[in-house]
mmCIF file of C-alpha atoms in Angstrom:
data_model
loop_
_atom_site.group_PDB
_atom_site.id
_atom_site.type_symbol
_atom_site.label_atom_id
_atom_site.label_comp_id
_atom_site.label_asym_id
_atom_site.label_seq_id
_atom_site.Cartn_x
_atom_site.Cartn_y
_atom_site.Cartn_z
ATOM 1 C CA MET A 15 -36.884 -13.340 17.304
ATOM 2 C CA GLY A 16 -37.907 -12.805 13.693
ATOM 3 C CA LYS A 17 -37.007 -9.846 11.602
ATOM 4 C CA THR A 18 -39.130 -6.760 12.022
ATOM 5 C CA GLN A 19 -41.177 -6.060 8.899
ATOM 6 C CA MET A 20 -41.214 -2.424 7.919
ATOM 7 C CA ASN A 21 -44.392 -0.937 6.451
ATOM 8 C CA GLN A 22 -43.578 -0.365 2.762
ATOM 9 C CA ARG A 23 -45.986 2.509 2.065
ATOM 10 C CA PRO A 24 -45.405 4.148 -1.296
ATOM 11 C CA PRO A 25 -44.022 7.691 -0.914
ATOM 12 C CA GLY A 26 -46.884 9.269 -2.887
ATOM 13 C CA ARG A 27 -48.671 9.422 -6.188
ATOM 14 C CA ARG A 28 -46.784 7.882 -9.109
ATOM 15 C CA ILE A 29 -45.028 10.475 -11.279
ATOM 16 C CA THR A 30 -44.733 9.964 -14.997
ATOM 17 C CA PRO A 31 -42.932 12.144 -17.582
ATOM 18 C CA GLN A 32 -46.279 13.537 -18.686
ATOM 19 C CA ARG A 33 -47.268 14.475 -15.146
ATOM 20 C CA ALA A 34 -43.882 16.055 -14.570
ATOM 21 C CA HIS A 35 -44.423 18.123 -17.732
ATOM 22 C CA PHE A 36 -47.800 19.297 -16.455
ATOM 23 C CA ARG A 37 -46.175 20.367 -13.153
ATOM 24 C CA ARG A 38 -43.639 22.508 -14.980
ATOM 25 C CA LEU A 39 -46.408 23.955 -17.160
ATOM 26 C CA ALA A 40 -48.429 24.921 -14.073
ATOM 27 C CA GLU A 41 -45.495 26.854 -12.645
ATOM 28 C CA SER A 42 -45.585 29.185 -15.684
ATOM 29 C CA ALA A 43 -49.220 30.253 -15.066
ATOM 30 C CA GLU A 44 -49.958 33.974 -14.988
ATOM 31 C CA ILE A 45 -52.306 34.320 -12.027
ATOM 32 C CA GLY A 46 -54.989 36.955 -12.511
ATOM 33 C CA THR A 47 -55.631 36.442 -16.247
ATOM 34 C CA VAL A 48 -58.560 34.007 -15.696
ATOM 35 C CA THR A 49 -61.252 34.257 -13.004
ATOM 36 C CA ARG A 50 -62.822 31.434 -11.067
ATOM 37 C CA GLY A 51 -66.143 32.021 -12.803
ATOM 38 C CA GLN A 52 -64.569 31.528 -16.251
ATOM 39 C CA LEU A 53 -63.024 28.254 -15.132
ATOM 40 C CA ALA A 54 -66.340 27.069 -13.677
ATOM 41 C CA ILE A 55 -68.123 27.679 -16.997
ATOM 42 C CA LEU A 56 -65.331 25.933 -18.900
ATOM 43 C CA VAL A 57 -65.297 22.841 -16.658
ATOM 44 C CA GLN A 58 -69.024 22.308 -17.114
ATOM 45 C CA SER A 59 -68.496 22.142 -20.924
ATOM 46 C CA LEU A 60 -65.451 19.850 -20.955
ATOM 47 C CA PRO A 61 -67.465 16.578 -21.225
ATOM 48 C CA CYS A 62 -68.717 17.653 -24.671
ATOM 49 C CA ILE A 63 -65.216 17.312 -26.147
ATOM 50 C CA GLY A 64 -64.718 13.855 -24.617
ATOM 51 C CA LEU A 65 -61.742 14.887 -22.450
ATOM 52 C CA ILE A 66 -63.465 13.922 -19.192
ATOM 53 C CA ASN A 67 -66.797 12.394 -18.179
ATOM 54 C CA GLY A 68 -69.596 13.814 -16.036
ATOM 55 C CA THR A 69 -68.281 12.449 -12.708
ATOM 56 C CA GLU A 70 -64.814 13.858 -13.313
ATOM 57 C CA SER A 71 -66.331 17.197 -14.290
ATOM 58 C CA HIS A 72 -68.359 17.147 -11.023
ATOM 59 C CA LEU A 73 -65.197 16.565 -8.967
ATOM 60 C CA LEU A 74 -63.288 19.273 -10.824
ATOM 61 C CA MET A 75 -66.190 21.659 -10.262
ATOM 62 C CA ALA A 76 -66.069 20.900 -6.524
ATOM 63 C CA LEU A 77 -62.349 21.686 -6.452
ATOM 64 C CA ILE A 78 -62.868 25.051 -8.196
ATOM 65 C CA ASN A 79 -65.663 25.986 -5.814
ATOM 66 C CA THR A 80 -63.435 25.056 -2.862
ATOM 67 C CA ALA A 81 -60.716 27.493 -3.868
ATOM 68 C CA GLN A 82 -61.354 31.061 -2.779
ATOM 69 C CA ALA A 83 -62.067 33.657 -5.467
ATOM 70 C CA ASP A 84 -59.108 35.813 -4.347
ATOM 71 C CA THR A 85 -56.691 32.933 -4.928
ATOM 72 C CA PHE A 86 -57.138 33.502 -8.660
ATOM 73 C CA ASP A 87 -55.983 37.135 -8.270
ATOM 74 C CA THR A 88 -52.464 38.308 -9.013
ATOM 75 C CA SER A 89 -51.093 37.533 -5.538
ATOM 76 C CA GLY A 90 -53.102 34.327 -5.020
ATOM 77 C CA ARG A 91 -52.273 30.638 -5.356
ATOM 78 C CA PRO A 92 -55.234 28.331 -6.259
ATOM 79 C CA ILE A 93 -54.330 25.144 -4.351
ATOM 80 C CA VAL A 94 -56.935 22.906 -2.694
ATOM 81 C CA PHE A 95 -56.028 21.071 0.543
ATOM 82 C CA LYS A 96 -59.179 19.036 1.125
ATOM 83 C CA SER A 97 -58.797 15.323 1.868
ATOM 84 C CA ASN A 98 -60.211 12.569 -0.327
ATOM 85 C CA GLN A 99 -62.755 11.732 2.359
ATOM 86 C CA GLN A 100 -64.134 15.257 2.367
ATOM 87 C CA LEU A 101 -64.269 15.395 -1.447
ATOM 88 C CA ALA A 102 -65.959 11.998 -1.508
ATOM 89 C CA PHE A 103 -68.653 13.289 0.847
ATOM 90 C CA GLU A 104 -69.294 16.346 -1.324
ATOM 91 C CA ILE A 105 -69.693 14.494 -4.643
ATOM 92 C CA GLY A 106 -71.294 11.320 -3.240
ATOM 93 C CA ARG A 107 -68.520 8.875 -4.098
ATOM 94 C CA SER A 108 -66.085 6.726 -2.108
ATOM 95 C CA ALA A 109 -62.642 7.938 -1.083
ATOM 96 C CA GLY A 110 -60.981 5.310 -3.293
ATOM 97 C CA ARG A 111 -63.070 6.423 -6.263
ATOM 98 C CA VAL A 112 -62.038 10.055 -5.644
ATOM 99 C CA SER A 113 -58.377 9.026 -5.616
ATOM 100 C CA ARG A 114 -58.737 7.319 -9.000
ATOM 101 C CA LEU A 115 -60.647 10.305 -10.388
ATOM 102 C CA LEU A 116 -57.897 12.647 -9.276
ATOM 103 C CA SER A 117 -55.341 10.481 -11.050
ATOM 104 C CA ARG A 118 -57.360 10.666 -14.272
ATOM 105 C CA LEU A 119 -57.651 14.470 -14.004
ATOM 106 C CA PHE A 120 -53.880 14.577 -13.444
ATOM 107 C CA ASP A 121 -53.272 12.479 -16.578
ATOM 108 C CA ALA A 122 -55.623 14.699 -18.589
ATOM 109 C CA GLY A 123 -53.669 17.784 -17.624
ATOM 110 C CA LEU A 124 -56.484 19.471 -15.708
ATOM 111 C CA ILE A 125 -54.875 19.428 -12.240
ATOM 112 C CA THR A 126 -51.440 18.833 -10.782
ATOM 113 C CA MET A 127 -50.755 17.248 -7.411
ATOM 114 C CA GLN A 128 -47.978 17.293 -4.838
ATOM 115 C CA ASP A 129 -48.284 14.566 -2.185
ATOM 116 C CA SER A 130 -46.484 14.637 1.172
ATOM 117 C CA GLY A 131 -44.809 11.684 2.791
ATOM 118 C CA ASN A 132 -47.727 11.033 5.156
ATOM 119 C CA TYR A 133 -50.391 11.744 2.488
ATOM 120 C CA LYS A 134 -51.523 14.909 4.250
ATOM 121 C CA ARG A 135 -52.421 18.063 2.342
ATOM 122 C CA TYR A 136 -51.267 21.320 3.930
ATOM 123 C CA PRO A 137 -50.102 24.813 2.868
ATOM 124 C CA VAL A 138 -46.704 26.366 3.433
ATOM 125 C CA ARG A 139 -46.967 30.030 4.438
ATOM 126 C CA ASN A 140 -44.454 32.832 4.735
ATOM 127 C CA GLY A 141 -44.108 35.285 7.627
ATOM 128 C CA GLU A 142 -47.019 37.415 6.286
ATOM 129 C CA GLY A 143 -49.358 34.438 6.160
ATOM 130 C CA GLU A 144 -49.366 34.120 2.371
ATOM 131 C CA ILE A 145 -49.279 30.661 0.829
ATOM 132 C CA THR A 146 -45.969 30.176 -0.988
ATOM 133 C CA ASP A 147 -46.115 26.419 -1.494
ATOM 134 C CA GLY A 148 -47.979 23.388 -0.280
ATOM 135 C CA CYS A 149 -48.897 19.732 -0.768
ATOM 136 C CA GLY A 150 -52.311 19.604 -2.365
ATOM 137 C CA ILE A 151 -54.289 19.828 -5.589
ATOM 138 C CA ASP A 152 -52.989 22.666 -7.783
ATOM 139 C CA LEU A 153 -55.409 24.301 -10.274
ATOM 140 C CA ARG A 154 -52.934 26.581 -11.973
ATOM 141 C CA ILE A 155 -52.705 24.244 -14.982
ATOM 142 C CA LEU A 156 -56.292 25.215 -15.833
ATOM 143 C CA ILE A 157 -55.203 28.880 -16.115
ATOM 144 C CA VAL A 158 -52.402 27.927 -18.476
ATOM 145 C CA ARG A 159 -54.622 25.777 -20.722
ATOM 146 C CA TYR A 160 -57.744 27.937 -20.556
ATOM 147 C CA ASN A 161 -57.477 29.331 -24.120
ATOM 148 C CA GLU A 162 -56.696 25.923 -25.562
ATOM 149 C CA LEU A 163 -59.584 24.151 -23.846
ATOM 150 C CA ASP A 164 -62.012 26.996 -24.552
ATOM 151 C CA GLU A 165 -61.196 26.802 -28.279
ATOM 152 C CA LEU A 166 -61.806 23.045 -28.277
ATOM 153 C CA VAL A 167 -65.176 23.541 -26.664
ATOM 154 C CA ARG A 168 -66.157 26.208 -29.227
ATOM 155 C CA LYS A 169 -65.159 23.929 -32.111
ATOM 156 C CA ALA A 170 -67.139 21.060 -30.650
ATOM 157 C CA ARG A 171 -70.225 23.212 -30.290
ATOM 158 C CA ALA A 172 -69.876 24.543 -33.849
ATOM 159 C CA GLU A 173 -69.436 21.019 -35.214
ATOM 160 C CA LYS A 174 -72.465 19.803 -33.273
ATOM 161 C CA LYS A 175 -74.551 22.652 -34.637
ATOM 162 C CA ALA A 176 -73.370 21.993 -38.192
ATOM 163 C CA THR A 177 -73.942 18.280 -37.830
ATOM 164 C CA ASP A 178 -77.490 18.754 -36.575
ATOM 165 C CA ALA A 179 -78.291 21.057 -39.492
ATOM 166 C CA ALA A 180 -76.720 18.661 -42.000
ATOM 167 C CA ALA A 181 -78.608 15.725 -40.450
ATOM 168 C CA ARG A 182 -81.953 17.556 -40.798
ATOM 169 C CA ARG A 183 -81.215 18.354 -44.436
ATOM 170 C CA TYR A 184 -80.085 14.755 -45.075
ATOM 171 C CA ARG A 185 -83.314 13.306 -43.670
ATOM 172 C CA GLY A 186 -85.325 15.688 -45.872
ATOM 173 C CA ALA A 187 -83.255 14.788 -48.967
ATOM 174 C CA LEU A 188 -83.716 11.075 -48.252
ATOM 175 C CA ARG A 189 -87.483 11.530 -47.924
ATOM 176 C CA ASN A 190 -87.645 13.525 -51.199
ATOM 177 C CA ALA A 191 -85.553 10.949 -53.032
ATOM 178 C CA ARG A 192 -87.874 8.158 -51.956
ATOM 179 C CA GLN A 193 -90.909 10.177 -53.013
ATOM 180 C CA ALA A 194 -89.255 10.844 -56.386
ATOM 181 C CA LEU A 195 -88.993 7.088 -56.899
ATOM 182 C CA ALA A 196 -92.778 6.834 -56.713
ATOM 183 C CA ILE A 197 -93.330 9.474 -59.410
ATOM 184 C CA GLY A 198 -90.463 8.374 -61.653
ATOM 185 C CA ALA A 199 -92.774 6.375 -63.949
ATOM 186 C CA GLU A 200 -91.300 7.974 -67.074
ATOM 187 C CA HIS A 201 -88.085 6.039 -66.556
ATOM 188 C CA SER A 202 -87.665 2.355 -67.252
ATOM 189 C CA ALA A 203 -88.042 -0.113 -64.442
ATOM 190 C CA ARG A 204 -84.327 -0.934 -64.616
ATOM 191 C CA ILE A 205 -83.250 2.691 -64.092
ATOM 192 C CA VAL A 206 -85.695 3.177 -61.217
ATOM 193 C CA ARG A 207 -84.505 -0.022 -59.584
ATOM 194 C CA LEU A 208 -80.872 0.976 -60.083
ATOM 195 C CA ILE A 209 -81.370 4.420 -58.498
ATOM 196 C CA GLU A 210 -83.391 2.882 -55.632
ATOM 197 C CA GLY A 211 -80.500 0.515 -54.906
ATOM 198 C CA ARG A 212 -78.069 3.424 -54.833
ATOM 199 C CA ILE A 213 -80.272 5.400 -52.446
ATOM 200 C CA GLU A 214 -80.541 2.486 -50.032
ATOM 201 C CA ARG A 215 -76.816 1.871 -50.280
ATOM 202 C CA VAL A 216 -76.117 5.477 -49.320
ATOM 203 C CA ARG A 217 -78.544 5.216 -46.399
ATOM 204 C CA ASP A 218 -76.886 2.035 -45.152
ATOM 205 C CA ILE A 219 -73.459 3.696 -45.218
ATOM 206 C CA VAL A 220 -74.653 6.683 -43.246
ATOM 207 C CA GLU A 221 -76.420 4.535 -40.628
ATOM 208 C CA SER A 222 -73.555 2.074 -40.263
ATOM 209 C CA ALA A 223 -71.075 4.874 -39.706
ATOM 210 C CA GLY A 224 -72.570 5.678 -36.264
ATOM 211 C CA LYS A 225 -71.278 9.156 -35.501
ATOM 212 C CA THR A 226 -71.261 10.928 -38.892
ATOM 213 C CA SER A 227 -69.462 14.199 -39.586
ATOM 214 C CA SER A 228 -71.216 17.196 -41.070
ATOM 215 C CA ARG A 229 -68.953 17.039 -44.161
ATOM 216 C CA LEU A 230 -70.047 13.501 -45.006
ATOM 217 C CA LEU A 231 -73.685 14.347 -44.414
ATOM 218 C CA ARG A 232 -73.433 17.308 -46.807
ATOM 219 C CA ARG A 233 -71.893 15.139 -49.518
ATOM 220 C CA VAL A 234 -74.536 12.470 -49.075
ATOM 221 C CA THR A 235 -77.315 15.066 -49.136
ATOM 222 C CA ALA A 236 -76.007 16.491 -52.421
ATOM 223 C CA LEU A 237 -75.934 12.975 -53.850
ATOM 224 C CA LEU A 238 -79.539 12.276 -52.835
ATOM 225 C CA GLU A 239 -80.690 15.583 -54.264
ATOM 226 C CA TRP A 240 -78.994 14.701 -57.536
ATOM 227 C CA PHE A 241 -80.831 11.348 -57.557
ATOM 228 C CA ALA A 242 -84.186 13.118 -57.059
ATOM 229 C CA GLU A 243 -83.433 15.641 -59.815
ATOM 230 C CA ARG A 244 -82.515 12.863 -62.194
ATOM 231 C CA LEU A 245 -85.749 10.953 -61.439
ATOM 232 C CA MET A 246 -87.831 14.101 -62.030
ATOM 233 C CA ARG A 247 -85.914 14.935 -65.251
ATOM 234 C CA LEU A 248 -84.874 18.396 -64.069
ATOM 235 C CA PRO A 249 -82.348 20.322 -66.221
ATOM 236 C CA ARG A 250 -78.715 20.095 -65.280
ATOM 237 C CA ARG A 251 -77.320 22.739 -62.979
ATOM 238 C CA PRO A 252 -74.972 25.376 -64.437
ATOM 239 C CA GLU A 253 -71.956 24.135 -62.459
ATOM 240 C CA GLU A 254 -72.526 20.574 -63.699
ATOM 241 C CA ALA A 255 -72.615 21.756 -67.317
ATOM 242 C CA LEU A 256 -69.441 23.788 -66.734
ATOM 243 C CA GLU A 257 -67.686 20.759 -65.257
ATOM 244 C CA ALA A 258 -68.758 18.690 -68.258
ATOM 245 C CA ARG A 259 -67.289 21.291 -70.618
ATOM 246 C CA LYS A 260 -64.003 21.170 -68.782
ATOM 247 C CA LEU A 261 -63.788 17.404 -69.378
ATOM 248 C CA THR A 262 -64.461 17.727 -73.106
ATOM 249 C CA CYS A 263 -61.437 17.636 -75.382
ATOM 250 C CA PRO A 264 -61.090 21.176 -76.841
ATOM 251 C CA HIS A 265 -59.406 19.900 -79.994
ATOM 252 C CA ALA A 266 -62.092 17.319 -80.909
ATOM 253 C CA GLU A 267 -64.435 17.953 -83.809
ATOM 254 C CA ASN A 268 -68.090 17.288 -83.013
ATOM 255 C CA ASP A 269 -66.944 15.559 -79.794
ATOM 256 C CA ILE A 270 -65.661 12.584 -81.843
ATOM 257 C CA HIS A 271 -61.987 11.754 -81.556
ATOM 258 C CA LYS A 272 -60.281 11.099 -84.892
ATOM 259 C CA GLN A 273 -57.539 8.500 -84.911
ATOM 260 C CA THR A 274 -54.550 9.982 -86.753
ATOM 261 C CA THR A 275 -51.721 7.903 -85.350
ATOM 262 C CA THR A 276 -51.013 4.239 -84.880
ATOM 263 C CA PRO A 277 -52.947 2.693 -81.992
ATOM 264 C CA TYR A 278 -49.808 0.863 -80.847
ATOM 265 C CA LEU A 279 -48.178 3.489 -78.684
ATOM 266 C CA LEU A 280 -45.310 1.261 -77.574
ATOM 267 C CA VAL A 281 -44.307 0.048 -81.064
ATOM 268 C CA ASP A 282 -41.294 1.722 -82.698
ATOM 269 C CA SER A 283 -42.272 3.913 -85.600
ATOM 270 C CA SER A 284 -41.314 2.774 -89.074
ATOM 271 C CA PRO A 285 -38.764 4.885 -90.964
ATOM 272 C CA GLU A 286 -40.737 4.426 -94.178
ATOM 273 C CA PRO A 287 -43.108 7.314 -94.946
ATOM 274 C CA ARG A 288 -46.787 6.523 -95.313
ATOM 275 C CA SER A 289 -49.494 8.507 -97.003
ATOM 276 C CA ALA A 290 -52.416 10.024 -95.156
ATOM 277 C CA ASP A 291 -54.822 7.592 -96.841
ATOM 278 C CA ALA A 292 -52.787 4.537 -95.883
ATOM 279 C CA GLU A 293 -54.716 1.674 -94.309
ATOM 280 C CA GLN A 294 -54.366 1.063 -90.615
ATOM 281 C CA LEU A 295 -52.413 -1.962 -89.436
ATOM 282 C CA ASN A 296 -55.572 -3.604 -88.238
ATOM 283 C CA SER A 297 -58.865 -1.824 -88.613
ATOM 284 C CA LEU A 298 -60.441 -3.955 -85.901
ATOM 285 C CA LYS A 299 -57.797 -2.877 -83.437
ATOM 286 C CA ALA A 300 -57.575 0.791 -84.420
ATOM 287 C CA GLY A 301 -59.280 3.466 -82.328
ATOM 288 C CA SER A 302 -60.319 3.482 -78.713
ATOM 289 C CA ALA A 303 -63.917 2.520 -79.434
ATOM 290 C CA SER A 304 -63.191 -0.865 -80.998
ATOM 291 C CA LYS A 305 -64.101 -4.188 -79.436
ATOM 292 C CA TRP A 306 -60.413 -4.889 -78.830
ATOM 293 C CA ALA A 307 -60.340 -2.021 -76.306
ATOM 294 C CA PHE A 308 -62.736 -3.850 -73.981
ATOM 295 C CA GLU A 309 -61.052 -6.108 -71.453
ATOM 296 C CA GLU A 310 -61.639 -9.803 -72.076
ATOM 297 C CA SER A 311 -63.452 -12.038 -69.596
ATOM 298 C CA LEU A 312 -61.597 -12.662 -66.383
ATOM 299 C CA ARG A 313 -63.086 -16.115 -65.912
ATOM 300 C CA ARG A 314 -60.699 -17.887 -68.291
ATOM 301 C CA ARG A 315 -57.993 -19.978 -66.781
ATOM 302 C CA ARG A 316 -54.494 -18.556 -66.733
ATOM 303 C CA SER A 317 -53.197 -21.478 -68.852
ATOM 304 C CA GLU A 318 -55.567 -20.470 -71.672
ATOM 305 C CA LEU A 319 -54.211 -16.922 -71.825
ATOM 306 C CA LYS A 320 -51.479 -15.998 -74.264
ATOM 307 C CA ARG A 321 -48.664 -14.438 -72.335
ATOM 308 C CA PRO A 322 -47.088 -11.633 -74.373
ATOM 309 C CA PRO A 323 -43.818 -10.073 -73.271
ATOM 310 C CA ARG A 324 -44.272 -7.744 -70.320
ATOM 311 C CA LEU A 325 -44.464 -4.155 -71.567
ATOM 312 C CA PRO A 326 -44.705 -0.997 -69.475
ATOM 313 C CA GLN A 327 -48.278 0.098 -68.735
ATOM 314 C CA ALA A 328 -49.697 2.830 -70.939
ATOM 315 C CA ILE A 329 -50.196 6.126 -69.124
ATOM 316 C CA VAL A 330 -53.825 7.064 -68.466
ATOM 317 C CA ALA A 331 -54.825 10.636 -67.653
ATOM 318 C CA LEU A 332 -57.062 11.363 -64.700
ATOM 319 C CA GLN A 333 -59.585 13.041 -66.999
ATOM 320 C CA ASP A 334 -59.891 9.771 -68.926
ATOM 321 C CA VAL A 335 -60.618 7.899 -65.693
ATOM 322 C CA VAL A 336 -63.301 10.442 -64.687
ATOM 323 C CA ARG A 337 -64.892 10.304 -68.143
ATOM 324 C CA ALA A 338 -64.804 6.479 -68.203
ATOM 325 C CA VAL A 339 -66.218 6.077 -64.654
ATOM 326 C CA PRO A 340 -69.330 8.238 -64.253
ATOM 327 C CA ALA A 341 -70.055 6.270 -61.073
ATOM 328 C CA LEU A 342 -67.539 8.525 -59.334
ATOM 329 C CA LYS A 343 -69.749 11.524 -59.866
ATOM 330 C CA THR A 344 -72.844 9.488 -59.073
ATOM 331 C CA TYR A 345 -71.495 8.764 -55.577
ATOM 332 C CA GLY A 346 -70.311 12.341 -55.024
ATOM 333 C CA LEU A 347 -66.596 11.759 -55.694
ATOM 334 C CA THR A 348 -64.908 14.483 -57.765
ATOM 335 C CA PRO A 349 -61.110 13.863 -57.670
ATOM 336 C CA THR A 350 -59.026 16.717 -59.016
ATOM 337 C CA ASN A 351 -55.717 14.847 -58.781
ATOM 338 C CA TRP A 352 -54.387 11.356 -58.255
ATOM 339 C CA ALA A 353 -54.030 11.864 -54.501
ATOM 340 C CA ASP A 354 -57.774 12.589 -54.224
ATOM 341 C CA LEU A 355 -58.567 9.422 -56.180
ATOM 342 C CA ALA A 356 -56.282 7.357 -53.931
ATOM 343 C CA ARG A 357 -57.918 8.783 -50.811
ATOM 344 C CA ALA A 358 -61.348 7.901 -52.194
ATOM 345 C CA VAL A 359 -60.445 4.200 -52.626
ATOM 346 C CA PRO A 360 -61.766 3.058 -49.186
ATOM 347 C CA LEU A 361 -65.053 4.840 -49.819
ATOM 348 C CA MET A 362 -65.355 3.324 -53.309
ATOM 349 C CA CYS A 363 -64.692 -0.120 -51.773
ATOM 350 C CA ARG A 364 -67.509 0.450 -49.295
ATOM 351 C CA PHE A 365 -69.893 1.447 -52.072
ATOM 352 C CA ALA A 366 -69.018 -1.651 -54.106
ATOM 353 C CA GLY A 367 -68.767 -4.046 -51.160
ATOM 354 C CA ILE A 368 -65.063 -4.825 -51.644
ATOM 355 C CA SER A 369 -63.285 -6.284 -48.616
ATOM 356 C CA GLU A 370 -60.375 -4.613 -46.900
ATOM 357 C CA ASP A 371 -58.124 -7.588 -47.669
ATOM 358 C CA ALA A 372 -58.803 -7.359 -51.415
ATOM 359 C CA ARG A 373 -58.084 -3.585 -51.384
ATOM 360 C CA ARG A 374 -54.858 -3.977 -49.417
ATOM 361 C CA ARG A 375 -53.619 -6.745 -51.723
ATOM 362 C CA ALA A 376 -54.375 -4.649 -54.796
ATOM 363 C CA VAL A 377 -52.418 -1.690 -53.373
ATOM 364 C CA GLU A 378 -49.456 -3.920 -52.479
ATOM 365 C CA LEU A 379 -49.180 -5.482 -55.944
ATOM 366 C CA MET A 380 -50.262 -2.574 -58.158
ATOM 367 C CA GLY A 381 -49.316 0.548 -56.242
ATOM 368 C CA GLU A 382 -51.698 3.222 -55.008
ATOM 369 C CA GLN A 383 -52.379 4.903 -58.358
ATOM 370 C CA GLN A 384 -52.956 1.748 -60.433
ATOM 371 C CA ALA A 385 -54.975 0.190 -57.625
ATOM 372 C CA ALA A 386 -57.183 3.305 -57.485
ATOM 373 C CA VAL A 387 -57.865 2.970 -61.253
ATOM 374 C CA ALA A 388 -58.652 -0.724 -60.821
ATOM 375 C CA VAL A 389 -61.092 -0.034 -57.992
ATOM 376 C CA ALA A 390 -62.744 2.722 -60.036
ATOM 377 C CA VAL A 391 -63.182 0.353 -62.992
ATOM 378 C CA THR A 392 -64.636 -2.286 -60.646
ATOM 379 C CA LEU A 393 -67.060 0.226 -59.162
ATOM 380 C CA GLU A 394 -68.227 1.315 -62.647
ATOM 381 C CA LYS A 395 -68.799 -2.247 -63.810
ATOM 382 C CA TYR A 396 -70.572 -3.129 -60.566
ATOM 383 C CA ASP A 397 -72.746 -0.020 -60.953
ATOM 384 C CA ARG A 398 -73.642 -1.147 -64.465
ATOM 385 C CA GLN A 399 -74.443 -4.637 -63.107
ATOM 386 C CA ASP A 400 -71.797 -6.122 -65.386
ATOM 387 C CA VAL A 401 -70.054 -7.628 -62.371
ATOM 388 C CA ARG A 402 -71.831 -9.519 -59.595
ATOM 389 C CA SER A 403 -68.847 -10.013 -57.293
ATOM 390 C CA PRO A 404 -66.756 -6.817 -57.132
ATOM 391 C CA GLY A 405 -64.323 -8.333 -54.635
ATOM 392 C CA GLY A 406 -63.666 -11.323 -56.868
ATOM 393 C CA TYR A 407 -63.283 -9.085 -59.917
ATOM 394 C CA LEU A 408 -60.710 -6.899 -58.156
ATOM 395 C CA ARG A 409 -58.815 -9.981 -57.002
ATOM 396 C CA ALA A 410 -58.771 -11.233 -60.634
ATOM 397 C CA LEU A 411 -57.387 -7.855 -61.740
ATOM 398 C CA THR A 412 -54.741 -8.140 -59.044
ATOM 399 C CA ASP A 413 -53.725 -11.604 -60.185
ATOM 400 C CA ARG A 414 -53.384 -10.361 -63.761
ATOM 401 C CA ALA A 415 -51.292 -7.430 -62.563
ATOM 402 C CA ALA A 416 -48.992 -9.837 -60.725
ATOM 403 C CA ALA A 417 -48.603 -11.903 -63.923
ATOM 404 C CA GLY A 418 -48.035 -8.791 -66.067
ATOM 405 C CA GLU A 419 -51.194 -9.373 -68.083
ATOM 406 C CA LEU A 420 -53.315 -6.440 -66.863
ATOM 407 C CA HIS A 421 -54.014 -3.545 -69.286
ATOM 408 C CA LEU A 422 -56.128 -1.013 -67.450
ATOM 409 C CA ALA A 423 -55.726 1.522 -70.241
ATOM 410 C CA ARG A 424 -57.822 -0.676 -72.540
ATOM 411 C CA SER A 425 -60.538 -0.917 -69.911
ATOM 412 C CA ILE A 426 -60.555 2.851 -69.368
ATOM 413 C CA PHE A 427 -60.720 3.703 -73.096
ATOM 414 C CA GLY A 428 -63.341 1.031 -73.671
ATOM 415 C CA LEU A 429 -65.580 2.297 -70.882
ATOM 416 C CA ALA A 430 -65.146 5.899 -72.098
ATOM 417 C CA ALA A 431 -66.138 4.871 -75.610
ATOM 418 C CA ARG A 432 -69.108 2.926 -74.259
ATOM 419 C CA ASN A 433 -70.324 5.932 -72.268
ATOM 420 C CA SER A 434 -69.971 8.277 -75.230
ATOM 421 C CA LEU A 435 -72.016 5.899 -77.424
ATOM 422 C CA GLU A 436 -74.749 5.725 -74.789
ATOM 423 C CA VAL A 437 -74.875 9.512 -74.510
ATOM 424 C CA THR A 438 -75.034 9.841 -78.306
ATOM 425 C CA HIS A 439 -77.911 7.377 -78.626
#
């Protein structure tokens, strides 16, 4: 005779460390602090935070309605002993589907379960007939997590309300900006075309993002309103004028910087005294507004470049970067420190159409701060239509940084001087 095969039925539902933690948490519940009606209202709202779906909420609602109201009192014990077949009949699903739904609710920390060896659910009562323990579906975890889940639901509703209001204002700002394009005849065709391209770029970013937060919608709305005000030649707002005054050098006379020192910051000073009327070392190279401050073309071959000895990079202040790159303010980016500028790099890359690979390579070879300055310079030149391929331009800057031939300070000072000349004229 052959060997008798024993039926290898699993002893019960699989227990993981997370499920064991939820069981211990359920044992600390203070019965009587939350009513069954409060739990019913909470369970109906849980799908809005994405914790469970509608079917799981329906099953959890059936479990709460099955438990008696007095089981949520001080001396009660809210445990459900219905079988999967009965629950399947009540919610219109199969028994196997109910079993899988119960496992998902267990993993989400909304119920705890104790299975018996024969998969039966039954209570254990004391001599007075009160339930002291049992194998079934325990709802005490909902009492423990009621405040936490209720706060999540409130935040989700507040965010939904704020997002809807921001979306309505965004759609109105987009419509007003497009209407302002039609009446912006006083501007040149180039400026109108440039602003129209920016408006459509902002719209594409919002639509491609899918689910957009209220914070992003508010920033985009402010940007579109600024575009419309610029097209209609409205006066600047007081806060914008105040911000501009903060960026102005307080020690400059007539907003023109006077060069009083040698332009070569890294050259050792000569011990010989020089008079105040002495000629500069090279008048073409003196001052930040000279042609030498502008970065040369990046399309030359590396063999044609003269390779000077590698010197440490000149330090550039954040105020200089903001003054040299007005595109930051155009796109609603107002960094107050270097960390803000580094966090804005992915958004600047999206505005300019720079790939993720180019951005990551720039950060690896330059560092976060220098890469942020390089991306800001690329965005400004792309916004001015000086660069047709922002990704290729950033890669060229990265190659120069790897070879020790990149001087971002010159680009920053050159762009700042160019902007000041345009404002003056």
